[in-house]
CSV table of N, CA and C in Angstrom, one decimal:
chain,number,residue,atom,x,y,z
K,1,CYS,N,108.1,82.4,82.7
K,1,CYS,CA,108.4,83.1,84.0
K,1,CYS,C,108.3,84.6,83.7
K,2,LEU,N,108.0,85.3,84.8
K,2,LEU,CA,107.9,86.8,84.7
K,2,LEU,C,109.2,87.5,84.8
K,3,ASP,N,110.2,87.0,85.6
K,3,ASP,CA,111.4,87.7,85.7
K,3,ASP,C,112.6,86.8,86.1
K,4,LEU,N,113.7,87.4,86.5
K,4,LEU,CA,114.9,86.6,86.8
K,4,LEU,C,114.8,85.8,88.1
K,5,VAL,N,113.8,86.1,89.0
K,5,VAL,CA,113.7,85.4,90.2
K,5,VAL,C,112.7,84.2,90.0
K,6,GLU,N,112.3,84.0,88.8
K,6,GLU,CA,111.5,82.8,88.4
K,6,GLU,C,110.2,82.7,89.1
K,7,ILE,N,109.4,83.8,89.1
K,7,ILE,CA,108.1,83.8,89.6
K,7,ILE,C,107.2,83.4,88.5
K,8,PRO,N,106.4,82.3,88.6
K,8,PRO,CA,105.6,81.9,87.5
K,8,PRO,C,104.5,82.9,87.1
K,9,ALA,N,104.3,83.0,85.8
K,9,ALA,CA,103.2,83.9,85.4
K,9,ALA,C,101.9,83.4,86.0
K,10,PRO,N,101.1,84.4,86.4
K,10,PRO,CA,99.7,84.0,87.0
K,10,PRO,C,98.8,83.5,85.9
K,11,ALA,N,98.0,82.5,86.4
K,11,ALA,CA,97.0,81.9,85.5
K,11,ALA,C,95.8,82.8,85.3
K,12,ALA,N,95.6,83.7,86.2
K,12,ALA,CA,94.4,84.6,86.2
K,12,ALA,C,94.8,86.0,85.7
K,13,SER,N,93.8,86.7,85.2
K,13,SER,CA,94.0,88.1,84.8
K,13,SER,C,94.0,89.0,86.1
K,14,LEU,N,94.5,90.2,85.9
K,14,LEU,CA,94.6,91.1,87.0
K,14,LEU,C,93.2,91.4,87.6
K,15,ASP,N,92.2,91.5,86.8
K,15,ASP,CA,90.8,91.7,87.3
K,15,ASP,C,90.4,90.5,88.1
K,16,GLU,N,90.7,89.3,87.7
K,16,GLU,CA,90.3,88.1,88.5
K,16,GLU,C,91.1,88.1,89.8
K,17,VAL,N,92.3,88.5,89.8
K,17,VAL,CA,93.1,88.5,91.1
K,17,VAL,C,92.6,89.5,92.0
K,18,GLU,N,92.3,90.7,91.5
K,18,GLU,CA,91.8,91.8,92.4
K,18,GLU,C,90.4,91.6,92.9
K,19,ALA,N,89.6,90.8,92.3
K,19,ALA,CA,88.3,90.5,92.7
K,19,ALA,C,88.2,90.1,94.2
K,20,ALA,N,89.2,89.5,94.7
K,20,ALA,CA,89.2,89.0,96.1
K,20,ALA,C,89.2,90.1,97.1
K,21,TRP,N,89.8,91.3,96.8
K,21,TRP,CA,89.9,92.3,97.8
K,21,TRP,C,89.2,93.6,97.4
K,22,LEU,N,88.8,93.8,96.1
K,22,LEU,CA,88.3,95.0,95.7
K,22,LEU,C,87.0,95.4,96.4
K,23,PRO,N,86.1,94.5,96.8
K,23,PRO,CA,84.9,94.9,97.5
K,23,PRO,C,85.3,95.7,98.8
K,24,LEU,N,86.3,95.2,99.5
K,24,LEU,CA,86.8,95.9,100.8
K,24,LEU,C,87.4,97.2,100.4
K,25,VAL,N,88.2,97.2,99.4
K,25,VAL,CA,88.9,98.5,99.0
K,25,VAL,C,87.9,99.5,98.6
K,26,ARG,N,86.9,99.1,97.8
K,26,ARG,CA,85.8,100.0,97.4
K,26,ARG,C,85.0,100.5,98.6
K,27,ALA,N,84.7,99.7,99.6
K,27,ALA,CA,84.0,100.1,100.7
K,27,ALA,C,84.8,101.1,101.5
K,28,LEU,N,86.1,101.0,101.6
K,28,LEU,CA,86.9,102.0,102.3
K,28,LEU,C,87.2,103.3,101.6
K,29,LEU,N,87.4,103.2,100.3
K,29,LEU,CA,87.7,104.4,99.5
K,29,LEU,C,86.6,105.0,98.8
K,30,GLY,N,85.5,104.3,98.6
K,30,GLY,CA,84.3,104.9,97.9
K,30,GLY,C,84.4,104.7,96.4
K,31,PRO,N,83.4,105.2,95.7
K,31,PRO,CA,83.3,105.0,94.2
K,31,PRO,C,84.4,105.8,93.5
K,32,GLY,N,84.7,105.4,92.4
K,32,GLY,CA,85.7,106.1,91.5
K,32,GLY,C,87.1,105.9,91.9
K,33,LEU,N,87.4,104.9,92.8
K,33,LEU,CA,88.8,104.7,93.2
K,33,LEU,C,89.7,104.5,92.0
K,34,GLN,N,91.0,104.7,92.2
K,34,GLN,CA,91.9,104.5,91.1
K,34,GLN,C,93.0,103.6,91.6
K,35,ARG,N,93.5,102.8,90.7
K,35,ARG,CA,94.7,101.9,91.0
K,35,ARG,C,95.9,102.8,90.6
K,36,LEU,N,96.7,103.1,91.6
K,36,LEU,CA,97.9,103.9,91.4
K,36,LEU,C,99.1,103.0,90.9
K,37,TRP,N,99.3,101.9,91.6
K,37,TRP,CA,100.5,101.1,91.3
K,37,TRP,C,100.1,99.6,91.4
K,38,VAL,N,100.8,98.8,90.6
K,38,VAL,CA,100.9,97.4,90.7
K,38,VAL,C,102.4,97.1,90.6
K,39,GLY,N,103.0,96.3,91.5
K,39,GLY,CA,104.4,96.1,91.4
K,39,GLY,C,104.7,94.9,92.3
K,40,SER,N,106.0,94.7,92.4
K,40,SER,CA,106.5,93.6,93.3
K,40,SER,C,107.8,94.0,93.9
K,41,PHE,N,108.2,93.4,95.0
K,41,PHE,CA,109.5,93.6,95.6
K,41,PHE,C,110.0,92.3,96.1
K,42,VAL,N,111.3,92.2,96.1
K,42,VAL,CA,112.0,91.0,96.6
K,42,VAL,C,112.9,91.3,97.7
K,43,ALA,N,112.8,90.7,98.8
K,43,ALA,CA,113.7,90.9,99.9
K,43,ALA,C,114.7,89.7,99.9
K,44,LEU,N,115.9,89.9,99.5
K,44,LEU,CA,116.9,88.8,99.4
K,44,LEU,C,117.4,88.5,100.8
K,45,PRO,N,117.9,87.3,100.9
K,45,PRO,CA,118.5,86.9,102.2
K,45,PRO,C,119.6,87.9,102.6
K,46,ALA,N,119.6,88.3,103.9
K,46,ALA,CA,120.5,89.3,104.3
K,46,ALA,C,121.5,88.7,105.2
K,47,SER,N,122.7,89.4,105.3
K,47,SER,CA,123.7,88.9,106.2
K,47,SER,C,123.3,89.4,107.6
K,48,GLU,N,124.0,88.9,108.6
K,48,GLU,CA,123.7,89.3,110.0
K,48,GLU,C,124.0,90.7,110.2
K,49,ARG,N,124.9,91.3,109.4
K,49,ARG,CA,125.2,92.8,109.5
K,49,ARG,C,124.0,93.7,109.0
K,50,CYS,N,123.2,93.1,108.2
K,50,CYS,CA,122.0,93.9,107.7
K,50,CYS,C,120.9,94.0,108.7
K,51,GLY,N,120.4,95.2,108.8
K,51,GLY,CA,119.3,95.4,109.8
K,51,GLY,C,118.0,95.5,109.1
K,52,HIS,N,117.0,95.9,109.9
K,52,HIS,CA,115.6,96.0,109.3
K,52,HIS,C,115.5,97.3,108.5
K,53,GLN,N,114.5,97.4,107.7
K,53,GLN,CA,114.2,98.6,107.0
K,53,GLN,C,113.8,99.7,108.0
K,54,PRO,N,114.1,101.0,107.7
K,54,PRO,CA,113.7,102.0,108.7
K,54,PRO,C,112.1,102.1,108.7
K,55,TRP,N,111.6,102.5,109.8
K,55,TRP,CA,110.2,102.8,109.9
K,55,TRP,C,109.8,103.9,109.0
K,56,HIS,N,108.6,103.8,108.3
K,56,HIS,CA,108.2,104.8,107.4
K,56,HIS,C,106.7,104.6,107.2
K,57,ALA,N,106.1,105.7,106.7
K,57,ALA,CA,104.7,105.7,106.2
K,57,ALA,C,104.8,106.0,104.7
K,58,ASP,N,104.0,105.5,103.9
K,58,ASP,CA,104.0,105.7,102.5
K,58,ASP,C,103.6,107.1,102.1
K,59,ALA,N,102.8,107.7,103.0
K,59,ALA,CA,102.3,109.1,102.8
K,59,ALA,C,102.0,109.7,104.1
K,60,PRO,N,102.2,111.0,104.3
K,60,PRO,CA,101.9,111.7,105.6
K,60,PRO,C,100.4,111.9,105.8
K,61,GLN,N,100.0,112.3,107.0
K,61,GLN,CA,98.7,112.7,107.3
K,61,GLN,C,98.3,113.8,106.4
K,62,LEU,N,97.0,113.9,106.0
K,62,LEU,CA,96.5,115.0,105.2
K,62,LEU,C,95.8,116.0,106.2
K,63,PHE,N,96.3,117.2,106.2
K,63,PHE,CA,95.7,118.3,106.9
K,63,PHE,C,95.7,118.1,108.4
K,64,HIS,N,96.3,117.1,108.9
K,64,HIS,CA,96.5,116.8,110.4
K,64,HIS,C,95.2,116.8,111.1
K,65,VAL,N,94.1,116.3,110.5
K,65,VAL,CA,92.8,116.1,111.1
K,65,VAL,C,92.4,114.7,110.9
K,66,PRO,N,91.6,114.1,111.8
K,66,PRO,CA,91.1,112.8,111.6
K,66,PRO,C,90.3,112.6,110.3
K,67,LEU,N,90.8,111.7,109.4
K,67,LEU,CA,90.1,111.5,108.1
K,67,LEU,C,90.1,110.0,107.8
K,68,PRO,N,89.1,109.5,107.1
K,68,PRO,CA,89.2,108.1,106.6
K,68,PRO,C,90.3,108.0,105.6
K,69,PRO,N,90.6,106.7,105.3
K,69,PRO,CA,91.8,106.5,104.4
K,69,PRO,C,91.6,107.2,103.0
K,70,HIS,N,92.6,107.7,102.5
K,70,HIS,CA,92.6,108.3,101.1
K,70,HIS,C,93.4,107.4,100.1
K,71,ALA,N,94.2,106.4,100.7
K,71,ALA,CA,94.9,105.5,99.9
K,71,ALA,C,95.2,104.2,100.7
K,72,LEU,N,95.2,103.1,100.0
K,72,LEU,CA,95.4,101.8,100.6
K,72,LEU,C,96.5,101.0,99.9
K,73,ASN,N,97.2,100.2,100.6
K,73,ASN,CA,98.1,99.2,100.0
K,73,ASN,C,97.6,97.8,100.2
K,74,VAL,N,97.8,97.0,99.2
K,74,VAL,CA,97.4,95.6,99.3
K,74,VAL,C,98.7,94.8,99.0
K,75,PHE,N,99.1,94.0,100.0
K,75,PHE,CA,100.3,93.1,99.8
K,75,PHE,C,99.8,91.7,99.6
K,76,VAL,N,100.4,91.0,98.7
K,76,VAL,CA,100.1,89.6,98.4
K,76,VAL,C,101.4,88.8,98.4
K,77,PRO,N,101.7,88.1,99.5
K,77,PRO,CA,103.0,87.4,99.4
K,77,PRO,C,102.9,86.2,98.4
K,78,LEU,N,104.0,86.0,97.7
K,78,LEU,CA,104.0,84.9,96.7
K,78,LEU,C,104.6,83.7,97.2
K,79,ALA,N,105.1,83.7,98.5
K,79,ALA,CA,105.6,82.5,99.2
K,79,ALA,C,105.2,82.7,100.7
K,80,ASP,N,105.2,81.7,101.5
K,80,ASP,CA,104.9,81.8,102.9
K,80,ASP,C,106.0,82.8,103.5
K,81,VAL,N,105.5,83.6,104.4
K,81,VAL,CA,106.4,84.6,105.1
K,81,VAL,C,106.3,84.3,106.6
K,82,ASP,N,107.4,84.0,107.2
K,82,ASP,CA,107.5,83.8,108.6
K,82,ASP,C,108.6,84.8,109.2
K,83,LEU,N,108.8,84.6,110.5
K,83,LEU,CA,109.8,85.6,111.1
K,83,LEU,C,111.2,85.5,110.5
K,84,ASP,N,111.5,84.3,110.0
K,84,ASP,CA,112.9,84.1,109.4
K,84,ASP,C,113.0,84.9,108.0
K,85,THR,N,111.9,84.9,107.3
K,85,THR,CA,111.9,85.5,105.9
K,85,THR,C,111.7,87.0,106.0
K,86,GLY,N,111.4,87.5,107.2
K,86,GLY,CA,111.3,89.0,107.3
K,86,GLY,C,110.0,89.6,106.9
K,87,PRO,N,108.9,89.4,107.7
K,87,PRO,CA,107.6,89.9,107.3
K,87,PRO,C,107.6,91.5,107.4
K,88,THR,N,106.6,92.1,107.0
K,88,THR,CA,106.4,93.5,107.2
K,88,THR,C,105.9,93.7,108.6
K,89,GLU,N,106.5,94.6,109.4
K,89,GLU,CA,106.0,94.9,110.7
K,89,GLU,C,105.3,96.2,110.7
K,90,PHE,N,104.1,96.3,111.4
K,90,PHE,CA,103.3,97.4,111.4
K,90,PHE,C,103.1,98.0,112.8
K,91,ARG,N,102.9,99.3,112.8
K,91,ARG,CA,102.5,100.0,114.1
K,91,ARG,C,101.0,100.3,114.0
K,92,PRO,N,100.2,99.4,114.6
K,92,PRO,CA,98.7,99.6,114.5
K,92,PRO,C,98.3,101.0,115.1
K,93,GLY,N,97.4,101.6,114.4
K,93,GLY,CA,96.9,102.9,114.9
K,93,GLY,C,97.8,104.1,114.5
K,94,SER,N,98.9,103.9,113.9
K,94,SER,CA,99.8,105.0,113.6
K,94,SER,C,99.3,105.8,112.4
K,95,HIS,N,98.3,105.4,111.7
K,95,HIS,CA,97.7,106.2,110.7
K,95,HIS,C,96.7,107.2,111.2
K,96,LEU,N,96.4,107.1,112.5
K,96,LEU,CA,95.4,108.1,113.1
K,96,LEU,C,96.2,109.3,113.6
K,97,VAL,N,95.6,110.4,113.5
K,97,VAL,CA,96.2,111.6,114.1
K,97,VAL,C,96.4,111.4,115.6
K,98,GLY,N,97.7,111.6,116.0
K,98,GLY,CA,98.0,111.4,117.4
K,98,GLY,C,98.3,109.9,117.7
K,99,GLY,N,98.3,109.0,116.7
K,99,GLY,CA,98.6,107.6,117.0
K,99,GLY,C,100.0,107.2,116.9
K,100,GLU,N,100.8,107.7,117.9
K,100,GLU,CA,102.3,107.5,117.9
K,100,GLU,C,102.7,106.4,118.8
K,101,SER,N,102.0,105.3,118.8
K,101,SER,CA,102.3,104.1,119.7
K,101,SER,C,103.6,103.5,119.2
K,102,GLU,N,104.3,102.9,120.1
K,102,GLU,CA,105.6,102.2,119.8
K,102,GLU,C,105.2,100.7,119.6
K,103,ASP,N,104.0,100.3,119.9
K,103,ASP,CA,103.6,98.9,119.8
K,103,ASP,C,103.7,98.5,118.3
K,104,SER,N,104.0,97.2,118.0
K,104,SER,CA,104.1,96.8,116.7
K,104,SER,C,103.7,95.3,116.6
K,105,VAL,N,103.4,94.9,115.3
K,105,VAL,CA,103.1,93.5,115.0
K,105,VAL,C,103.7,93.2,113.7
K,106,ALA,N,104.4,92.0,113.6
K,106,ALA,CA,104.9,91.5,112.4
K,106,ALA,C,104.0,90.5,111.8
K,107,LEU,N,103.5,90.8,110.6
K,107,LEU,CA,102.4,89.9,110.0
K,107,LEU,C,103.0,88.8,109.2
K,108,CYS,N,103.1,87.6,109.8
K,108,CYS,CA,103.4,86.4,109.1
K,108,CYS,C,102.2,86.0,108.3
K,109,SER,N,102.5,85.4,107.1
K,109,SER,CA,101.4,85.1,106.2
K,109,SER,C,101.7,83.9,105.3
K,110,ARG,N,100.7,83.4,104.7
K,110,ARG,CA,100.8,82.3,103.7
K,110,ARG,C,100.8,82.8,102.3
K,111,ALA,N,101.4,82.1,101.4
K,111,ALA,CA,101.4,82.5,100.0
K,111,ALA,C,100.0,82.8,99.6
K,112,GLY,N,99.7,83.9,99.0
K,112,GLY,CA,98.3,84.2,98.5
K,112,GLY,C,97.5,84.9,99.5
K,113,ASP,N,97.9,85.0,100.7
K,113,ASP,CA,97.1,85.8,101.7
K,113,ASP,C,97.1,87.3,101.2
K,114,VAL,N,96.1,88.0,101.7
K,114,VAL,CA,96.0,89.4,101.4
K,114,VAL,C,96.1,90.3,102.6
K,115,ILE,N,97.0,91.3,102.6
K,115,ILE,CA,97.2,92.2,103.7
K,115,ILE,C,96.8,93.6,103.1
K,116,VAL,N,95.8,94.2,103.7
K,116,VAL,CA,95.3,95.5,103.3
K,116,VAL,C,95.6,96.5,104.4
K,117,TYR,N,96.3,97.6,104.1
K,117,TYR,CA,96.6,98.6,105.1
K,117,TYR,C,96.5,100.0,104.6
K,118,ASP,N,96.2,101.0,105.5
K,118,ASP,CA,96.2,102.4,105.2
K,118,ASP,C,97.6,102.9,104.8
K,119,TYR,N,97.6,103.7,103.8
K,119,TYR,CA,98.9,104.2,103.2
K,119,TYR,C,99.7,105.0,104.3
K,120,ARG,N,99.0,105.5,105.3
K,120,ARG,CA,99.6,106.3,106.4
K,120,ARG,C,100.2,105.5,107.5
K,121,VAL,N,99.9,104.2,107.5
K,121,VAL,CA,100.4,103.3,108.6
K,121,VAL,C,101.9,103.2,108.6
K,122,TRP,N,102.6,103.4,109.7
K,122,TRP,CA,104.0,103.3,109.8
K,122,TRP,C,104.3,101.8,109.8
K,123,HIS,N,105.3,101.4,109.0
K,123,HIS,CA,105.7,100.0,108.8
K,123,HIS,C,107.1,99.9,108.3
K,124,ARG,N,107.6,98.7,108.3
K,124,ARG,CA,109.0,98.4,107.8
K,124,ARG,C,109.1,96.9,107.5
K,125,GLY,N,110.0,96.6,106.6
K,125,GLY,CA,110.3,95.3,106.3
K,125,GLY,C,111.4,94.8,107.2
K,126,LEU,N,111.1,93.6,107.8
K,126,LEU,CA,112.2,93.0,108.7
K,126,LEU,C,113.2,92.3,107.8
K,127,ALA,N,114.4,92.2,108.3
K,127,ALA,CA,115.5,91.6,107.6
K,127,ALA,C,115.2,90.1,107.3
K,128,ASN,N,115.5,89.7,106.1
K,128,ASN,CA,115.3,88.3,105.7
K,128,ASN,C,116.5,87.5,106.2
K,129,ARG,N,116.3,86.7,107.2
K,129,ARG,CA,117.4,85.9,107.7
K,129,ARG,C,117.3,84.4,107.2
K,130,SER,N,116.5,84.1,106.2
K,130,SER,CA,116.4,82.8,105.7
K,130,SER,C,117.3,82.6,104.5
K,131,ASP,N,117.3,81.5,103.8
K,131,ASP,CA,118.1,81.3,102.6
K,131,ASP,C,117.3,81.5,101.4
K,132,ALA,N,116.0,81.9,101.5
K,132,ALA,CA,115.2,82.1,100.3
K,132,ALA,C,114.7,83.6,100.2
K,133,PRO,N,114.6,84.0,99.0
K,133,PRO,CA,114.0,85.4,98.8
K,133,PRO,C,112.6,85.5,99.2
K,134,ARG,N,112.2,86.7,99.7
K,134,ARG,CA,110.8,86.9,100.1
K,134,ARG,C,110.2,87.8,99.0
K,135,ARG,N,109.2,87.2,98.3
K,135,ARG,CA,108.6,87.9,97.1
K,135,ARG,C,107.2,88.3,97.5
K,136,VAL,N,106.9,89.6,97.2
K,136,VAL,CA,105.6,90.1,97.5
K,136,VAL,C,105.1,91.0,96.3
K,137,MET,N,103.8,90.8,95.9
K,137,MET,CA,103.2,91.7,95.0
K,137,MET,C,102.5,92.8,95.8
K,138,TYR,N,102.4,94.0,95.2
K,138,TYR,CA,101.6,95.0,95.9
K,138,TYR,C,100.8,95.8,94.9
K,139,PHE,N,99.7,96.3,95.4
K,139,PHE,CA,98.7,97.1,94.7
K,139,PHE,C,98.4,98.3,95.5
K,140,THR,N,98.4,99.5,94.9
K,140,THR,CA,98.0,100.7,95.7
K,140,THR,C,96.8,101.3,95.0
K,141,TYR,N,95.8,101.7,95.9
K,141,TYR,CA,94.6,102.3,95.4
K,141,TYR,C,94.4,103.6,96.1
K,142,ALA,N,93.7,104.5,95.5
K,142,ALA,CA,93.4,105.8,96.2
K,142,ALA,C,92.1,106.4,95.7
K,143,LYS,N,91.6,107.3,96.5
K,143,LYS,CA,90.4,108.1,96.1
K,143,LYS,C,90.8,108.8,94.8
K,144,PRO,N,89.8,109.1,94.0
K,144,PRO,CA,90.0,109.7,92.7
K,144,PRO,C,90.7,111.0,92.7
K,145,TRP,N,90.6,111.8,93.7
K,145,TRP,CA,91.2,113.1,93.8
K,145,TRP,C,92.7,113.1,94.3
K,146,TRP,N,93.2,112.0,94.8
K,146,TRP,CA,94.5,112.0,95.5
K,146,TRP,C,95.6,111.6,94.5
K,147,ARG,N,96.7,112.2,94.6
K,147,ARG,CA,97.9,111.8,93.8
K,147,ARG,C,99.1,111.7,94.8
K,148,ASP,N,99.9,110.7,94.6
K,148,ASP,CA,101.1,110.5,95.5
K,148,ASP,C,102.2,111.5,95.0
K,149,ALA,N,102.4,112.5,95.8
K,149,ALA,CA,103.4,113.5,95.4
K,149,ALA,C,104.9,113.0,95.5
K,150,ASN,N,105.0,111.8,96.1
K,150,ASN,CA,106.4,111.2,96.3
K,150,ASN,C,106.7,110.3,95.1
K,151,LYS,N,105.8,110.0,94.3
K,151,LYS,CA,106.0,109.1,93.2
K,151,LYS,C,105.4,109.7,91.9
K,152,GLY,N,105.9,109.2,90.7
K,152,GLY,CA,105.4,109.7,89.5
K,152,GLY,C,103.9,109.3,89.3
K,153,ALA,N,103.3,109.9,88.3
K,153,ALA,CA,101.9,109.7,88.0
K,153,ALA,C,101.7,108.4,87.2
K,154,SER,N,100.8,107.6,87.7
K,154,SER,CA,100.5,106.4,87.0
K,154,SER,C,99.1,105.9,87.5
K,155,THR,N,98.0,106.4,86.9
K,155,THR,CA,96.7,106.1,87.5
K,155,THR,C,95.8,105.4,86.5
K,156,ALA,N,95.0,104.5,87.0
K,156,ALA,CA,94.0,103.8,86.2
K,156,ALA,C,92.7,103.8,87.0
K,157,GLY,N,91.7,104.4,86.4
K,157,GLY,CA,90.4,104.5,87.1
K,157,GLY,C,89.8,103.1,87.1
K,158,MET,N,88.9,102.9,88.1
K,158,MET,CA,88.3,101.6,88.3
K,158,MET,C,86.8,101.7,88.4
């Protein structure tokens, strides 16, 4: 097992796992992209008093002009995620300059699905109202020149 929540160790290497989405990530970020982060999070079952995570973007707009993505997140749920387990809710178009829509979509998914989104998209984790923890792996990629000023430096060229 990998940790205390008993996630089984993957049978494949990181390179084999990433092969499923790296062509898309490379197409969006271009050559020389870097992997900034690989990690996981666990949303434990919440009491009725607990609310949803606050809306946030992982990074702000750059220069406040329309630009293609400079960083992407990839979420891979390790168990099925439905409305009871608290999926991630997104505000489509919020990564665009002037994209302040209040519309949102909560992405339910199956274990092993891949969710790729722009680092600037506003999102939040919904409260887990089930009896089971919600486990998700995440990968963050960026253009070679970009550093996340909100987090420490940990980069790997690809």
